[in-house]
XYZ file of C-alpha atoms in Angstrom:
640
model
C 29.231 -0.680 7.587
C 26.269 -2.657 6.270
C 24.626 -5.814 7.433
C 22.519 -8.341 5.584
C 20.762 -11.587 6.410
C 21.347 -14.675 4.278
C 19.682 -18.069 4.188
C 21.479 -20.705 6.245
C 19.978 -23.406 4.007
C 17.672 -23.761 1.030
C 14.117 -22.964 2.121
C 10.742 -23.541 0.510
C 8.111 -20.827 0.419
C 5.724 -20.302 3.339
C 8.212 -21.300 6.046
C 9.234 -19.270 9.105
C 12.822 -18.035 8.988
C 13.111 -16.790 12.567
C 11.763 -17.565 15.993
C 9.326 -15.126 17.591
C 11.685 -12.209 18.296
C 11.032 -10.128 21.415
C 11.268 -6.324 21.130
C 13.878 -4.066 22.661
C 11.320 -1.302 23.071
C 7.670 -0.614 22.263
C 5.235 2.288 22.516
C 1.536 2.507 21.809
C 0.407 5.346 19.595
C -1.140 8.153 21.635
C -4.714 7.429 20.571
C -4.507 3.898 22.027
C -2.937 4.741 25.400
C -6.314 4.552 27.156
C -7.785 1.631 25.205
C -4.891 -0.854 25.061
C -2.354 -2.287 27.473
C 1.031 -0.564 27.262
C 2.771 -3.846 28.064
C 1.111 -6.544 25.932
C -0.805 -4.334 23.424
C -4.094 -6.151 24.092
C -7.400 -4.320 24.413
C -8.168 -3.279 27.975
C -10.983 -5.266 29.629
C -14.404 -3.644 29.711
C -15.565 -5.798 32.622
C -13.916 -6.442 36.019
C -11.140 -6.917 36.788
C -10.757 -3.406 35.452
C -7.615 -1.994 33.894
C -5.005 -0.377 36.110
C -2.711 2.553 35.462
C 0.563 4.050 36.613
C -0.255 5.862 39.874
C 2.249 8.653 39.179
C 1.460 9.800 35.639
C -1.882 8.005 35.057
C -1.048 8.040 31.320
C -0.365 4.350 30.668
C -2.867 1.571 31.278
C -2.416 -2.162 31.896
C -4.805 -5.050 31.442
C -3.640 -6.998 34.516
C -1.243 -6.935 37.442
C 1.286 -9.101 35.556
C 1.544 -6.535 32.781
C 1.812 -3.712 35.302
C 4.635 -5.388 37.201
C 6.485 -6.448 34.044
C 6.453 -2.943 32.574
C 6.783 -0.803 35.707
C 10.576 -0.589 35.787
C 10.880 0.208 32.080
C 8.147 2.842 32.293
C 9.507 4.614 35.362
C 13.276 4.196 35.014
C 13.435 5.041 31.311
C 11.995 8.498 31.947
C 8.684 7.830 30.199
C 6.736 8.382 33.417
C 8.492 11.731 33.970
C 7.826 12.639 30.351
C 4.098 12.136 30.871
C 3.933 13.650 34.351
C 5.936 16.773 33.659
C 6.162 17.700 29.997
C 2.689 16.761 28.838
C 0.929 18.564 31.674
C 2.890 21.708 30.760
C 2.227 21.332 27.067
C -0.775 22.559 25.142
C -3.950 20.453 25.399
C -3.439 19.266 21.816
C 0.141 18.092 22.351
C -0.758 14.480 23.074
C -2.484 14.242 19.700
C 0.647 15.323 17.859
C 2.359 11.951 18.333
C 4.786 11.053 21.105
C 5.332 7.349 20.412
C 8.763 7.919 18.803
C 10.048 9.829 21.834
C 8.624 7.325 24.320
C 10.005 4.329 22.405
C 13.401 6.077 22.283
C 13.427 6.552 26.062
C 12.634 2.879 26.514
C 15.211 1.774 23.939
C 17.988 3.821 25.518
C 17.219 2.472 28.981
C 17.161 -1.110 27.682
C 20.549 -0.703 25.977
C 22.034 0.916 29.102
C 20.824 -1.829 31.411
C 22.350 -4.570 29.264
C 25.639 -2.796 28.548
C 24.891 -2.483 24.841
C 25.726 1.211 24.489
C 28.643 3.392 25.556
C 29.985 6.887 24.897
C 32.807 5.465 22.775
C 30.482 3.453 20.551
C 28.203 6.472 20.112
C 31.088 8.697 19.015
C 32.813 6.337 16.581
C 30.020 4.234 15.115
C 27.005 4.751 12.889
C 25.069 2.327 15.085
C 23.615 2.303 18.574
C 23.068 -1.099 20.125
C 23.526 -2.700 16.696
C 20.797 -0.500 15.171
C 21.719 1.644 12.192
C 21.828 5.425 12.593
C 23.180 6.119 9.112
C 22.106 9.469 7.723
C 21.639 11.353 10.989
C 24.408 13.878 10.282
C 22.987 14.634 6.831
C 19.504 15.089 8.301
C 20.711 17.573 10.911
C 22.809 19.473 8.372
C 19.897 19.738 5.937
C 17.596 21.105 8.628
C 13.879 21.173 7.948
C 10.941 19.489 9.628
C 12.628 16.160 10.409
C 15.688 17.801 11.946
C 13.470 20.074 14.050
C 11.479 17.069 15.217
C 14.664 15.231 16.213
C 16.112 18.169 18.129
C 12.855 18.909 19.925
C 12.328 15.244 20.788
C 15.902 14.739 22.017
C 15.604 17.749 24.338
C 12.391 16.328 25.803
C 14.141 12.982 26.252
C 17.121 14.569 27.988
C 14.908 16.506 30.371
C 12.819 13.420 31.215
C 15.944 11.301 31.764
C 17.399 13.834 34.177
C 14.261 13.711 36.334
C 14.100 9.908 36.641
C 15.752 7.765 39.272
C 19.451 7.637 38.523
C 19.688 3.896 38.064
C 21.371 3.858 34.695
C 24.403 5.070 32.799
C 24.832 8.850 32.672
C 26.360 10.282 29.503
C 28.144 13.620 29.380
C 28.105 14.211 25.628
C 25.202 16.606 25.363
C 22.202 15.403 23.379
C 24.165 13.016 21.144
C 22.946 9.821 22.792
C 19.308 11.001 22.756
C 19.590 12.112 19.130
C 21.091 8.784 18.094
C 18.447 6.795 19.975
C 15.582 8.822 18.513
C 16.924 8.524 14.974
C 17.468 4.776 15.499
C 13.805 4.450 16.443
C 12.659 6.541 13.497
C 14.470 4.392 10.911
C 14.427 0.970 12.607
C 11.006 0.789 14.241
C 8.055 -0.949 12.587
C 4.352 -0.293 12.917
C 2.684 -3.026 14.978
C -0.457 -4.291 13.274
C -2.355 -7.102 14.936
C -5.731 -6.236 13.415
C -6.556 -4.912 9.977
C -8.036 -1.711 11.319
C -5.173 0.221 12.905
C -1.458 0.276 13.587
C -1.484 0.140 17.389
C 2.019 1.418 17.995
C 5.679 0.914 17.142
C 8.294 -1.624 18.160
C 12.068 -1.708 17.870
C 13.777 -5.071 17.510
C 17.422 -6.066 17.741
C 19.778 -7.146 14.963
C 18.047 -10.493 14.403
C 15.231 -8.491 12.767
C 16.603 -5.002 12.083
C 19.413 -6.407 9.915
C 16.971 -7.660 7.270
C 17.450 -5.271 4.368
C 14.844 -3.779 2.063
C 14.068 -4.891 -1.477
C 11.351 -3.769 -3.880
C 11.125 -7.436 -4.918
C 11.268 -8.990 -1.399
C 11.390 -12.732 -0.787
C 10.117 -12.530 2.810
C 7.454 -10.829 4.902
C 6.832 -10.598 8.638
C 3.999 -10.885 11.136
C 3.407 -9.937 14.751
C 2.444 -12.268 17.577
C 1.272 -11.321 21.057
C 2.709 -13.152 24.054
C 0.241 -15.558 25.730
C -1.676 -13.667 28.443
C -0.972 -14.412 32.114
C 1.842 -16.814 31.258
C 5.555 -16.554 31.892
C 7.475 -16.034 28.693
C 9.373 -19.115 27.579
C 12.241 -18.252 25.267
C 11.850 -19.790 21.823
C 15.226 -21.379 21.097
C 14.405 -22.692 17.628
C 17.230 -22.140 15.161
C 17.379 -19.077 12.970
C 17.302 -20.045 9.298
C 18.635 -16.646 8.232
C 22.044 -15.570 9.543
C 23.923 -12.257 9.391
C 26.660 -11.525 6.886
C 28.962 -8.615 7.679
C 30.306 -5.859 5.492
C 32.600 -4.156 7.981
C 30.241 -3.716 10.897
C 31.708 -2.499 14.174
C 32.384 -5.063 16.952
C 29.711 -3.635 19.266
C 27.067 -4.491 16.653
C 28.154 -8.123 16.736
C 28.182 -7.982 20.519
C 24.536 -6.912 20.441
C 23.597 -9.803 18.157
C 25.446 -12.297 20.360
C 23.662 -10.924 23.418
C 20.289 -11.321 21.723
C 20.931 -14.875 20.508
C 22.545 -15.993 23.755
C 20.036 -14.471 26.127
C 18.336 -17.110 28.273
C 15.841 -14.657 29.754
C 13.055 -12.725 28.150
C 14.128 -9.435 26.598
C 10.674 -8.256 27.527
C 8.099 -10.409 29.277
C 5.315 -9.218 27.025
C 5.053 -6.990 23.990
C 4.491 -7.913 20.337
C 6.962 -10.371 18.863
C 7.918 -10.466 15.188
C 8.436 -13.497 12.942
C 10.008 -13.357 9.470
C 8.523 -15.742 6.895
C 9.628 -16.491 3.327
C 7.187 -15.882 0.472
C 9.387 -17.325 -2.278
C 11.744 -20.316 -2.473
C 15.184 -19.209 -1.229
C 18.489 -20.914 -2.022
C 21.227 -21.395 0.528
C 23.346 -18.246 0.770
C 20.775 -15.963 -0.872
C 20.054 -12.668 0.843
C 16.684 -12.534 2.603
C 14.903 -9.203 2.185
C 11.660 -7.659 3.350
C 10.049 -4.427 2.163
C 9.985 -1.191 4.129
C 7.469 0.634 1.910
C 4.417 0.268 -0.323
C 5.480 -1.663 -3.432
C 2.644 -0.369 -5.633
C 4.650 2.746 -6.468
C 6.864 3.809 -9.347
C 10.622 3.638 -9.004
C 10.852 7.407 -8.529
C 8.199 7.371 -5.789
C 9.841 4.431 -4.018
C 13.233 6.111 -4.048
C 11.741 9.333 -2.722
C 9.916 7.424 0.011
C 13.009 5.460 1.051
C 15.258 8.517 1.053
C 12.886 10.672 3.081
C 12.350 7.944 5.698
C 15.598 5.966 5.753
C 18.213 8.002 3.867
C 19.228 5.399 1.294
C 18.554 4.741 -2.377
C 17.486 1.214 -3.227
C 19.643 -0.734 -5.686
C 17.624 -3.954 -5.721
C 16.901 -6.014 -8.824
C 13.690 -4.131 -9.555
C 15.240 -0.688 -9.169
C 18.318 -1.417 -11.302
C 16.605 -3.418 -14.067
C 17.382 -2.176 -17.588
C 15.029 -1.963 -19.298
C 12.793 -1.322 -16.305
C 10.781 -4.204 -14.894
C 7.377 -5.017 -16.371
C 5.502 -3.832 -13.284
C 7.286 -0.462 -13.220
C 6.669 -0.004 -16.936
C 2.953 -0.694 -16.460
C 2.607 1.441 -13.329
C 4.146 4.510 -14.962
C 3.408 4.207 -18.653
C 1.270 6.369 -20.935
C -1.495 4.260 -22.515
C -0.274 5.213 -25.975
C 3.083 3.596 -25.224
C 1.894 0.311 -23.712
C 2.931 -1.492 -26.888
C 6.038 0.645 -27.476
C 8.191 0.489 -24.347
C 11.130 2.131 -26.081
C 9.020 5.261 -26.660
C 7.534 5.455 -23.181
C 7.795 8.771 -21.412
C 6.388 10.509 -18.399
C 4.159 13.427 -19.292
C 4.136 16.556 -17.162
C 0.381 16.137 -17.125
C 0.831 13.162 -14.815
C 2.231 15.390 -12.104
C -0.881 17.541 -12.315
C -3.140 14.499 -12.039
C -1.146 13.251 -9.083
C -1.505 16.593 -7.299
C -5.276 16.590 -7.812
C -5.530 13.033 -6.521
C -3.410 13.797 -3.477
C -5.597 16.802 -2.709
C -8.735 14.648 -2.889
C -7.192 11.959 -0.693
C -6.121 14.536 1.887
C -9.588 16.053 2.004
C -11.179 12.632 2.360
C -8.724 11.652 5.115
C -9.768 14.736 7.049
C -13.382 13.607 6.728
C -14.548 16.898 5.297
C -16.543 15.821 2.253
C -16.353 12.241 0.883
C -18.934 13.118 -1.771
C -16.749 15.891 -3.162
C -13.748 13.552 -2.971
C -15.523 10.959 -5.147
C -16.641 13.620 -7.615
C -13.131 15.059 -7.943
C -11.427 11.692 -8.491
C -14.058 10.348 -10.875
C -13.892 13.563 -12.876
C -10.140 13.077 -13.236
C -10.599 9.462 -14.323
C -13.489 10.189 -16.681
C -11.520 12.834 -18.542
C -8.232 10.965 -18.729
C -8.902 7.228 -18.436
C -8.639 5.463 -21.772
C -11.829 4.229 -23.370
C -13.057 3.164 -26.805
C -11.088 5.881 -28.582
C -9.938 5.860 -32.165
C -6.208 6.067 -32.831
C -6.589 9.538 -34.315
C -8.171 10.697 -31.069
C -5.391 9.122 -29.047
C -2.785 11.113 -30.888
C -4.480 14.355 -29.897
C -4.505 13.554 -26.185
C -1.542 14.817 -24.171
C -1.850 11.954 -21.767
C -4.204 9.020 -21.267
C -4.274 6.904 -18.132
C -4.817 3.162 -18.431
C -6.474 1.103 -15.629
C -3.160 -0.237 -14.254
C -1.424 3.134 -13.935
C -0.243 3.960 -10.415
C -2.527 7.008 -10.285
C -5.500 4.784 -11.092
C -4.593 2.272 -8.379
C -4.464 5.025 -5.759
C -7.759 6.366 -7.066
C -9.424 2.939 -6.732
C -8.219 2.634 -3.122
C -9.683 5.988 -2.178
C -12.947 5.525 -4.097
C -13.568 2.066 -2.639
C -13.145 3.450 0.882
C -15.106 6.650 0.234
C -18.069 4.856 -1.356
C -18.134 2.339 1.469
C -18.244 5.200 3.962
C -21.001 6.989 2.047
C -23.026 3.768 1.779
C -22.893 3.326 5.552
C -24.283 6.841 6.008
C -27.346 6.047 3.885
C -27.803 2.333 4.548
C -29.494 2.110 7.952
C -32.020 -0.631 7.164
C -30.861 -2.356 4.011
C -31.903 -1.038 0.623
C -35.227 0.263 1.885
C -36.806 3.647 2.531
C -36.229 7.000 0.906
C -32.456 6.581 0.640
C -32.595 3.093 -0.856
C -31.624 4.104 -4.392
C -28.642 6.165 -3.202
C -27.516 3.468 -0.769
C -27.746 0.811 -3.487
C -25.657 2.907 -5.868
C -23.001 3.708 -3.254
C -22.672 0.078 -2.135
C -22.433 -1.181 -5.697
C -19.728 1.375 -6.501
C -17.754 0.308 -3.424
C -17.912 -3.308 -4.613
C -16.837 -2.398 -8.135
C -13.848 -0.254 -7.136
C -12.625 -2.671 -4.466
C -12.812 -5.572 -6.929
C -11.098 -3.530 -9.657
C -8.266 -2.768 -7.223
C -7.938 -6.464 -6.384
C -8.022 -7.381 -10.068
C -5.373 -4.840 -11.033
C -3.102 -6.001 -8.203
C -3.719 -9.603 -9.248
C -2.474 -8.721 -12.730
C 0.776 -7.343 -11.282
C 1.017 -10.396 -9.014
C 1.015 -12.653 -12.085
C 4.270 -11.018 -13.106
C 5.866 -10.598 -9.653
C 4.935 -12.732 -6.634
C 6.070 -10.078 -4.151
C 2.687 -8.415 -4.620
C 0.867 -11.299 -2.934
C 0.776 -9.485 0.424
C -1.010 -6.480 -1.104
C -3.243 -8.785 -3.132
C -4.343 -10.702 -0.029
C -5.497 -7.501 1.680
C -7.335 -6.209 -1.399
C -9.037 -9.565 -1.996
C -10.411 -9.572 1.535
C -11.700 -6.018 1.162
C -13.378 -6.866 -2.146
C -14.928 -10.077 -0.829
C -16.228 -8.385 2.299
C -17.815 -5.577 0.236
C -19.553 -8.153 -1.943
C -20.894 -10.043 1.062
C -22.263 -6.836 2.552
C -23.882 -5.952 -0.757
C -25.591 -9.323 -1.210
C -26.727 -9.428 2.411
C -28.273 -5.965 2.198
C -30.294 -6.888 -0.882
C -33.212 -8.244 1.141
C -30.983 -10.630 3.100
C -30.273 -12.827 0.114
C -27.003 -14.298 1.389
C -28.759 -17.256 3.042
C -30.743 -18.136 -0.084
C -27.715 -18.355 -2.370
C -25.169 -19.926 -0.055
C -25.624 -23.553 -1.173
C -25.029 -22.699 -4.798
C -22.026 -20.551 -3.877
C -20.442 -23.250 -1.737
C -20.790 -25.786 -4.498
C -19.431 -23.588 -7.246
C -16.379 -22.472 -5.251
C -15.510 -25.937 -3.978
C -12.613 -26.353 -6.397
C -10.980 -23.172 -5.052
C -11.475 -23.791 -1.346
C -10.271 -27.377 -1.555
C -6.790 -26.252 -2.522
C -6.282 -23.763 0.308
C -4.394 -26.047 2.670
C -2.470 -24.779 5.689
C 0.746 -26.798 5.509
C 3.848 -24.979 6.700
C 5.596 -25.467 3.359
C 4.526 -26.161 -0.200
C 5.975 -26.858 -3.610
C 6.236 -23.792 -5.817
C 4.559 -25.483 -8.788
C 1.564 -26.318 -6.598
C 1.363 -22.685 -5.587
C 1.406 -21.537 -9.205
C -1.233 -24.071 -10.167
C -3.536 -23.093 -7.297
C -3.197 -19.372 -8.047
C -4.009 -20.074 -11.685
C -7.204 -21.874 -10.666
C -8.268 -18.959 -8.479
C -7.525 -16.548 -11.318
C -9.592 -18.510 -13.807
C -12.451 -18.727 -11.340
C -12.429 -14.967 -10.708
C -12.297 -14.331 -14.445
C -15.263 -16.574 -15.164
C -17.377 -14.999 -12.427
C -16.403 -11.443 -13.299
C -17.653 -11.917 -16.852
C -21.121 -12.598 -15.461
C -21.457 -9.751 -12.937
C -19.065 -6.986 -14.014
C -21.477 -5.423 -16.577
C -24.035 -4.972 -13.788
C -21.502 -3.567 -11.298
C -20.203 -0.892 -13.692
C -23.541 0.203 -15.115
C -24.161 3.981 -14.939
C -20.557 4.674 -13.930
C -18.678 6.541 -16.707
C -15.292 5.584 -15.264
C -15.990 1.926 -14.620
C -17.774 1.357 -17.907
C -14.460 1.963 -19.663
C -13.024 -1.115 -17.953
C -13.943 -4.121 -20.089
C -12.799 -6.660 -17.504
C -11.042 -6.231 -14.137
C -9.176 -9.559 -14.201
C -7.919 -10.071 -17.769
C -6.369 -6.880 -19.123
C -5.308 -8.315 -22.483
C -7.743 -5.912 -24.148
C -5.231 -3.145 -23.402
C -2.787 -4.489 -25.966
C -0.162 -7.103 -26.741
C 2.290 -5.743 -24.153
C -0.017 -6.835 -21.344
C 0.948 -10.174 -19.831
C -1.742 -12.711 -20.749
C -1.707 -15.712 -18.450
C -5.484 -16.079 -18.434
C -6.791 -16.949 -21.869
C -10.417 -16.427 -22.788
C -12.500 -19.048 -24.526
C -14.570 -18.016 -27.548
C -17.713 -17.951 -25.396
C -16.058 -15.806 -22.731
C -14.673 -13.467 -25.385
C -18.197 -12.993 -26.719
C -19.473 -12.288 -23.197
C -16.653 -9.799 -22.651
C -17.648 -7.826 -25.733
C -21.246 -7.540 -24.519
C -21.096 -4.716 -21.989
C -24.799 -3.853 -21.872
C -25.650 -4.249 -18.196
C -29.094 -5.080 -16.872
C -31.085 -2.392 -15.096
C -31.939 -4.587 -12.117
C -30.084 -7.153 -10.047
C -31.244 -10.612 -11.077
C -31.198 -13.721 -8.920
C -28.449 -15.142 -11.114
C -26.308 -12.040 -10.581
C -26.830 -12.170 -6.812
C -25.572 -15.729 -6.788
C -22.661 -14.781 -9.042
C -21.585 -11.900 -6.775
C -21.782 -14.190 -3.757
C -19.713 -16.803 -5.594
C -17.161 -14.144 -6.437
C -17.068 -12.958 -2.806
C -16.354 -16.461 -1.554
C -13.670 -16.979 -4.204
C -11.930 -13.694 -3.265
C -12.050 -14.443 0.470
C -10.822 -18.008 -0.017
C -7.985 -16.791 -2.235
C -7.105 -14.216 0.452
C -6.992 -16.948 3.095
C -4.731 -19.048 0.889
C -2.274 -16.194 0.270
C -2.367 -15.027 3.911
C -1.378 -18.519 5.043
C 1.656 -18.310 2.768
C 2.714 -14.763 3.655
C 2.018 -14.777 7.373
C 0.875 -18.204 8.582
C -2.581 -19.564 9.487
C -2.862 -17.627 12.789
C -2.468 -14.184 11.265
C -5.381 -11.757 11.656
C -5.897 -11.640 7.882
C -6.258 -15.422 7.602
C -8.454 -15.493 10.714
C -10.759 -12.793 9.361
C -11.134 -14.639 6.069
C -11.845 -17.848 7.965
C -14.493 -16.126 10.113
C -16.242 -14.715 7.046
C -16.343 -18.115 5.357
C -17.607 -19.803 8.510
C -20.263 -17.093 8.825
C -21.548 -18.030 5.390
C -21.699 -21.701 6.394
C -23.709 -20.832 9.513
C -26.172 -18.845 7.414
C -27.563 -22.020 5.852
């Protein structure tokens, strides 16, 4: 009983496929309950009028009286208020930090479905859906036991207890915990993390069939964004036509009933709360299936399948996962350096598993905030010993395993190192590169720039082969560009001095970053090629300086063009004879010259502008990623 969404008509890239879809249920993560509004998800005001809270449980906060009144019935009648008032006060002091958003969203979802007649005992007993939302895999999860099953059983018992204490204004089921179990599992596999800033996922939201029926693909042709309802305004239902429509494979009638309710509803499903919009990132032909991704795409096929099975209980059979031979990106992500030019002989060494364990240990320790310095040392030791360098073939044959810069372990290492070095730089850099810690601060900041740019460059290489990686690339480009701006600004406030030169030299890139709602695919390819060439040209000038005195980074000849790895590497950016000569000269200068400062600033602006261009395509011009890029670029203009 599967569902899928297909294009109603042929659609060009960077066009919205759905209206702004209102949620069935939402829940802030516990850490944001006292800083954000539980109705609209906005930050609570710091100045009068002050935020207000539920007078019974005092656990949810609202930014205004409209939000309070719009959410009061859902909060109280769903059992969420009783959950806070009774169970949390009896629990251990640390309970609230263990995560209750799934349980609270499930209480809200179940109440919503009850109130609109979208769930019944019969449908629960004979269908693998609840309110049109898939619950496939729940029986297998409970039979297997383990941590997930324990979490479901514990959560469903808390839900049942809270529902019994509420006002009896809804349907009462007499089938034990089945309805609570089904609702909780539906939330666990259908909810999405709500991200309206780049810093944190604020909470989760569950949407009806018009969003939840979009299937997963590891080569998706669509993405999605969140929009907040206008503050202090009545919600006006967006009745624009859906450009993606459901196609059934034996789905039960109640699932269709739920979809018809959602499409035919003339009132707001929820007055506030984050809405979701699906947007295409590739040209789509009429009748083609429209897919989004549920997971991180920068993983090997084995890791993706493990991730999807553990979270959603299905194995992906998309084009990327079933390709034979495997797709280029999967070959590169998982291949031994010695086999880059011999795909038929590629194999996965057992040594990789050991490297992966070490990396995961370092990441876990860094995430806990124990010792970022030790984290950097551990990861760089791993890379130094196993990352390929200028080795002779005879030496290669003696190595059990050699990582190349595009290997999935390396990409994860770059992510962690970029973040860890940025954190360490902030600890030392209190007044620019001055004082007793100036040398250490300079080194940490430079390393953060180098690793963040290497991550962007490696992702850009994969993007050249598969456009689905543009969402990841946009985020990494912004991070790299922001690190470069911080670095240049801290070097005696030089950003102002170099801005005119930077603006002029990046004019060709910024001029092509228009914000039209649709674009021709060949124009997109041409613009991306121009950005790529610009990044390549600039990287040749400043990369030797950025990698100096770093054993790991010095092995990377160039972070944009990886043709030096061998003939198997896709070469869409061709070097001129002059650039090739520059690439072979890796002797960095000991000090940062004025020319290099200007080059790094140019590169920062190019990365940020490229991010803005891709963010407009993936999400639209009002997305937080595009807005942040725009603010950074405008900040540079104001610095003149």
